[in-house]
Coordinates of C-alpha atoms and ligand atoms in Angstrom, one line a residue:
M1487 CA 60.9 72.7 -41.6
T1488 CA 59.1 75.5 -40.0
K1489 CA 55.8 73.8 -39.2
T1490 CA 55.4 71.6 -36.1
R1491 CA 56.9 68.2 -36.7
V1492 CA 55.1 65.1 -35.7
A1493 CA 57.1 62.2 -34.1
M1494 CA 56.1 58.7 -33.5
V1495 CA 58.1 56.8 -30.8
T1496 CA 57.5 53.1 -30.4
G1497 CA 57.8 51.5 -27.0
S1498 CA 57.6 54.9 -25.3
A1499 CA 55.5 53.9 -22.3
R1500 CA 58.7 53.7 -20.3
G1501 CA 62.5 53.6 -20.4
I1502 CA 64.5 54.9 -23.4
G1503 CA 61.3 55.4 -25.5
A1504 CA 59.6 57.5 -22.8
A1505 CA 62.7 59.7 -22.4
T1506 CA 62.9 60.1 -26.2
A1507 CA 59.3 61.1 -26.5
R1508 CA 59.7 63.7 -23.7
R1509 CA 62.9 65.0 -25.4
L1510 CA 61.4 65.3 -28.8
A1511 CA 58.4 67.1 -27.3
Q1512 CA 60.8 69.5 -25.6
S1513 CA 62.3 70.2 -29.0
G1514 CA 58.8 71.2 -30.2
A1515 CA 57.5 68.0 -31.8
S1516 CA 54.0 66.7 -31.3
V1517 CA 54.5 63.2 -30.2
A1518 CA 52.6 59.9 -30.6
V1519 CA 53.5 57.8 -27.7
V1520 CA 53.1 54.2 -29.0
D1521 CA 53.2 51.1 -26.9
L1522 CA 51.5 47.7 -26.7
N1523 CA 48.8 49.1 -24.5
E1524 CA 47.3 52.6 -24.8
D1525 CA 46.7 52.9 -21.1
A1526 CA 50.4 52.3 -20.4
C1527 CA 51.3 55.3 -22.6
Q1528 CA 49.3 57.7 -20.4
E1529 CA 52.2 58.5 -18.0
T1530 CA 54.5 59.6 -20.8
V1531 CA 51.6 61.6 -22.4
A1532 CA 50.9 63.3 -19.1
A1533 CA 54.5 64.2 -18.6
I1534 CA 54.6 65.8 -22.0
H1535 CA 51.4 67.7 -21.4
S1536 CA 52.5 69.0 -18.0
A1537 CA 55.7 70.4 -19.7
G1538 CA 53.4 72.2 -22.1
G1539 CA 53.8 69.8 -25.1
T1540 CA 51.5 67.9 -27.4
A1541 CA 51.1 64.2 -27.2
I1542 CA 48.7 61.4 -27.8
A1543 CA 48.7 57.7 -26.7
V1544 CA 48.4 55.0 -29.4
G1545 CA 48.2 51.3 -28.6
C1546 CA 50.0 49.1 -31.2
D1547 CA 52.0 45.9 -31.3
V1548 CA 54.8 46.8 -33.7
S1549 CA 55.1 43.2 -34.9
K1550 CA 51.6 43.2 -36.4
A1551 CA 51.3 44.8 -39.8
N1552 CA 47.6 45.7 -39.5
Q1553 CA 48.1 47.3 -36.1
V1554 CA 51.1 49.3 -37.4
Q1555 CA 49.1 50.5 -40.4
D1556 CA 46.2 51.6 -38.2
A1557 CA 48.6 53.3 -35.7
V1558 CA 50.3 55.4 -38.4
E1559 CA 47.0 56.4 -39.9
K1560 CA 45.8 57.5 -36.5
V1561 CA 48.9 59.6 -35.9
V1562 CA 48.6 61.3 -39.3
K1563 CA 44.9 62.0 -38.7
D1564 CA 45.1 63.1 -35.1
L1565 CA 48.4 65.0 -35.2
G1566 CA 48.4 66.2 -38.8
G1567 CA 51.3 64.3 -40.4
I1568 CA 54.4 62.2 -39.6
H1569 CA 57.9 63.5 -39.9
I1570 CA 59.9 61.5 -37.4
L1571 CA 59.8 57.8 -36.6
V1572 CA 61.8 56.4 -33.7
N1573 CA 61.8 52.6 -33.8
N1574 CA 62.5 51.8 -30.2
A1575 CA 60.1 49.1 -29.0
G1576 CA 61.9 46.0 -27.8
V1577 CA 61.9 42.9 -25.7
I1578 CA 64.5 40.4 -24.5
R1579 CA 64.2 36.6 -24.3
D1580 CA 67.8 35.7 -23.4
N1581 CA 69.1 32.2 -23.2
L1582 CA 72.1 30.2 -24.3
L1583 CA 71.7 28.7 -27.8
F1584 CA 71.0 25.1 -26.6
K1585 CA 68.2 26.4 -24.4
M1586 CA 66.7 29.0 -26.7
S1587 CA 63.2 28.1 -27.9
E1588 CA 61.9 28.8 -31.4
E1589 CA 59.2 31.0 -29.7
D1590 CA 61.9 33.1 -28.0
W1591 CA 63.8 33.5 -31.3
D1592 CA 60.7 34.5 -33.2
M1593 CA 59.4 36.9 -30.5
V1594 CA 62.7 38.9 -30.5
M1595 CA 63.1 38.9 -34.2
N1596 CA 59.4 39.9 -34.7
V1597 CA 59.4 42.8 -32.3
H1598 CA 62.8 44.2 -33.1
L1599 CA 63.7 43.5 -36.7
K1600 CA 60.2 43.0 -38.2
G1601 CA 58.8 45.8 -36.1
H1602 CA 61.4 48.2 -37.5
F1603 CA 60.6 47.1 -41.0
L1604 CA 56.8 47.4 -40.6
C1605 CA 56.9 50.8 -39.0
S1606 CA 59.4 52.2 -41.5
R1607 CA 57.4 50.8 -44.4
A1608 CA 54.2 52.3 -43.1
V1609 CA 55.6 55.9 -42.6
Q1610 CA 57.7 56.0 -45.8
K1611 CA 54.6 56.7 -47.9
Y1612 CA 54.0 60.0 -46.1
M1613 CA 57.7 60.9 -45.8
V1614 CA 58.3 60.3 -49.5
E1615 CA 55.2 62.3 -50.5
Q1616 CA 56.3 65.3 -48.4
K1617 CA 60.0 64.8 -49.3
Y1618 CA 61.0 65.0 -45.6
G1619 CA 61.5 62.4 -42.9
K1620 CA 63.8 61.2 -40.1
I1621 CA 63.9 57.6 -39.1
V1622 CA 66.0 56.7 -36.0
N1623 CA 66.4 53.0 -35.2
V1624 CA 67.5 51.6 -31.9
S1625 CA 70.2 48.9 -32.2
S1626 CA 72.5 47.9 -29.3
T1627 CA 76.1 47.1 -28.5
S1628 CA 74.8 43.5 -28.4
A1629 CA 74.9 43.7 -32.3
L1630 CA 78.6 43.0 -31.8
G1631 CA 77.9 39.8 -30.0
N1632 CA 76.7 39.0 -26.5
K1633 CA 76.5 35.7 -24.6
G1634 CA 72.9 34.5 -24.1
Q1635 CA 71.5 36.8 -26.8
A1636 CA 71.7 34.9 -30.1
N1637 CA 68.2 36.2 -31.0
Y1638 CA 68.6 39.8 -29.7
S1639 CA 72.2 40.3 -31.1
S1640 CA 71.0 39.0 -34.5
A1641 CA 68.0 41.3 -34.5
K1642 CA 70.1 44.3 -33.4
A1643 CA 72.8 43.6 -36.1
G1644 CA 70.0 43.2 -38.6
I1645 CA 68.7 46.7 -37.6
Q1646 CA 72.1 48.1 -38.6
G1647 CA 71.8 46.6 -42.1
L1648 CA 68.2 47.8 -42.4
T1649 CA 69.3 51.3 -41.4
K1650 CA 72.0 51.5 -44.0
T1651 CA 69.8 50.0 -46.7
L1652 CA 66.9 52.4 -46.0
A1653 CA 69.3 55.3 -46.0
I1654 CA 70.4 54.4 -49.5
E1655 CA 66.8 53.8 -50.7
L1656 CA 65.2 56.8 -49.1
G1657 CA 68.0 59.5 -49.3
Q1658 CA 66.7 60.8 -52.6
F1659 CA 63.4 61.7 -50.9
N1660 CA 65.2 63.8 -48.2
I1661 CA 64.7 61.1 -45.6
N1662 CA 67.6 60.5 -43.2
V1663 CA 67.8 57.0 -41.6
N1664 CA 70.2 56.5 -38.7
A1665 CA 70.6 54.2 -35.7
V1666 CA 71.8 54.6 -32.1
A1667 CA 73.4 51.6 -30.5
P1668 CA 73.1 52.0 -26.7
G1669 CA 75.3 50.2 -24.2
F1670 CA 74.1 49.5 -20.7
V1671 CA 71.2 51.8 -19.9
E1672 CA 69.3 51.7 -16.5
T1673 CA 65.7 50.7 -17.4
D1674 CA 63.2 48.0 -16.6
M1675 CA 64.9 45.9 -19.4
T1676 CA 68.3 45.9 -17.5
K1677 CA 66.5 45.4 -14.2
A1678 CA 64.9 42.3 -15.6
T1679 CA 68.3 41.0 -16.7
A1680 CA 69.7 41.6 -13.2
E1681 CA 66.8 39.6 -11.7
R1682 CA 67.3 36.8 -14.2
V1683 CA 71.0 36.4 -13.4
G1684 CA 70.2 36.8 -9.6
V1685 CA 72.2 40.0 -8.9
N1686 CA 70.7 43.0 -7.4
M1687 CA 70.5 46.0 -9.7
E1688 CA 73.0 48.2 -7.8
Q1689 CA 75.6 45.5 -8.0
F1690 CA 74.8 44.8 -11.6
K1691 CA 75.3 48.5 -12.4
E1692 CA 78.6 48.6 -10.5
Y1693 CA 79.9 45.5 -12.4
A1694 CA 78.8 47.0 -15.7
A1695 CA 80.3 50.5 -14.9
K1696 CA 83.7 49.0 -14.3
E1697 CA 83.9 47.8 -17.9
I1698 CA 82.7 51.2 -19.3
P1699 CA 85.4 53.8 -20.1
L1700 CA 83.3 56.6 -18.6
R1701 CA 82.8 54.5 -15.5
R1702 CA 79.0 54.8 -15.3
V1703 CA 76.0 53.2 -16.9
G1704 CA 73.7 55.1 -19.2
Q1705 CA 70.5 56.8 -18.4
P1706 CA 67.5 56.9 -20.8
E1707 CA 68.2 60.6 -21.3
D1708 CA 71.7 59.9 -22.6
I1709 CA 70.1 58.0 -25.5
A1710 CA 67.2 60.4 -26.0
N1711 CA 69.6 63.3 -26.5
V1712 CA 71.4 61.6 -29.4
V1713 CA 68.1 60.4 -31.0
N1714 CA 66.9 64.0 -30.7
F1715 CA 70.0 65.2 -32.6
L1716 CA 69.6 62.6 -35.3
A1717 CA 65.9 63.6 -35.7
S1718 CA 66.8 67.3 -36.0
D1719 CA 67.7 69.3 -39.1
E1720 CA 71.1 69.9 -37.5
A1721 CA 71.9 66.3 -38.5
G1722 CA 70.5 66.9 -42.0
F1723 CA 73.7 65.5 -43.8
V1724 CA 74.0 62.4 -41.5
S1725 CA 72.5 59.2 -42.9
G1726 CA 73.1 55.5 -42.7
Q1727 CA 75.1 55.9 -39.6
V1728 CA 75.1 53.9 -36.4
I1729 CA 76.1 55.9 -33.3
Y1730 CA 77.2 53.9 -30.3
V1731 CA 76.0 55.6 -27.2
A1732 CA 77.8 53.4 -24.7
G1733 CA 80.2 55.5 -22.6
G1734 CA 83.1 54.4 -24.7
P1735 CA 83.9 52.8 -28.1
K1736 CA 81.9 49.8 -27.1
A1737 CA 80.4 48.5 -23.9
Ligands
NAD703 P1 62.0 48.7 -21.7 O1 61.7 47.3 -21.5 O2 62.1 49.6 -20.4 O3 60.9 49.4 -22.7 C1 60.6 48.7 -23.9 C2 59.1 49.2 -24.2 O4 58.8 48.6 -25.5 C3 58.1 48.8 -23.2 O5 57.3 49.9 -22.9 C4 57.3 47.7 -23.9 O6 56.0 47.6 -23.5 C5 57.5 48.1 -25.4 N1 57.2 47.0 -26.3 C6 57.6 45.7 -26.2 N2 57.1 45.0 -27.2 C7 56.4 45.8 -27.9 C8 55.6 45.6 -29.1 N3 55.5 44.5 -29.7 N4 55.0 46.7 -29.6 C9 55.0 47.9 -29.0 N5 55.7 48.2 -27.9 C10 56.4 47.1 -27.4 O7 63.3 48.7 -22.5 P2 64.4 49.9 -22.8 O8 65.6 49.5 -22.0 O9 63.8 51.2 -22.6 O10 64.7 49.6 -24.3 C11 64.3 50.4 -25.4 C12 65.0 50.0 -26.6 O11 66.4 50.2 -26.4 C13 64.9 48.5 -27.0 O12 64.9 48.4 -28.4 C14 66.1 47.9 -26.5 O13 66.5 46.7 -27.1 C15 67.1 49.0 -26.7 N6 68.3 48.9 -25.9 C16 68.3 49.0 -24.5 C17 69.4 48.9 -23.8 C18 69.5 48.9 -22.3 O14 70.5 48.7 -21.7 N7 68.3 49.2 -21.6 C19 70.7 48.8 -24.4 C20 70.7 48.7 -25.8 C21 69.5 48.8 -26.5

């Protein structure tokens, strides 16, 4: 691809999504910063602008089909196309099974698994027509099982199945579909977990790092760099893969 690529990164107001939006912009993509609230996207958009890149803010709840459709249409209209989708938006509602409410199950499944489905379905039309596309999904080491995360680990394991299936269906249209599966990454999400279990963040990171072969927790940029590679033409023959980015074989 010689012309400027357009990337849409969901949940990019902060954390891993924000770092990914900045990294893709650094690689030359025009970026749609998508999050629940358009105002919350402004910080990421401003960071991309001040580094000389192109970005717009788009408010969208990825679990709502009509909002996803409108968001994708806006991206295509305002930025001139869609070539890269990073499905990153996420929430946690952790609890042990016997305490997990139906609402918390539905919320996590809807934002993660349904959100990945809705966004992928909305962009595929454009990607199929142009015979070019890169979809990068965000799974987690929790897909392998994690206490207190029946909802989240199921959604993240489902995302791995979705990734492989879409790679099979869309490969013939020159669309690559891959996933990253981060381990512990220092963001507001892990800060919220530390608060919930009543440990301060520095201690929480220290405990986590002891179990990680590289002896440190991840930073959002660690994930963004791998997403950037999977979204690039250098990864043109990689599809249907799940890359664990966890400082070791698994966290
Ligand atoms: P974060 O909470 O810092 O950021 C998540 C972003 O998603 C927020 O800006 C939030 O507003 C947005 N979001 C939530 N629901 C949304 C919705 N319905 N529609 C649109 N946007 C929505 O979290 P993070 O740590 O940066 O996580 C990013 C992704 O990485 C998530 O999918 C998460 O599950 C995954 N992940 C994180 C870790 C970690 O250790 N932080 C590990 C593995 C996987």
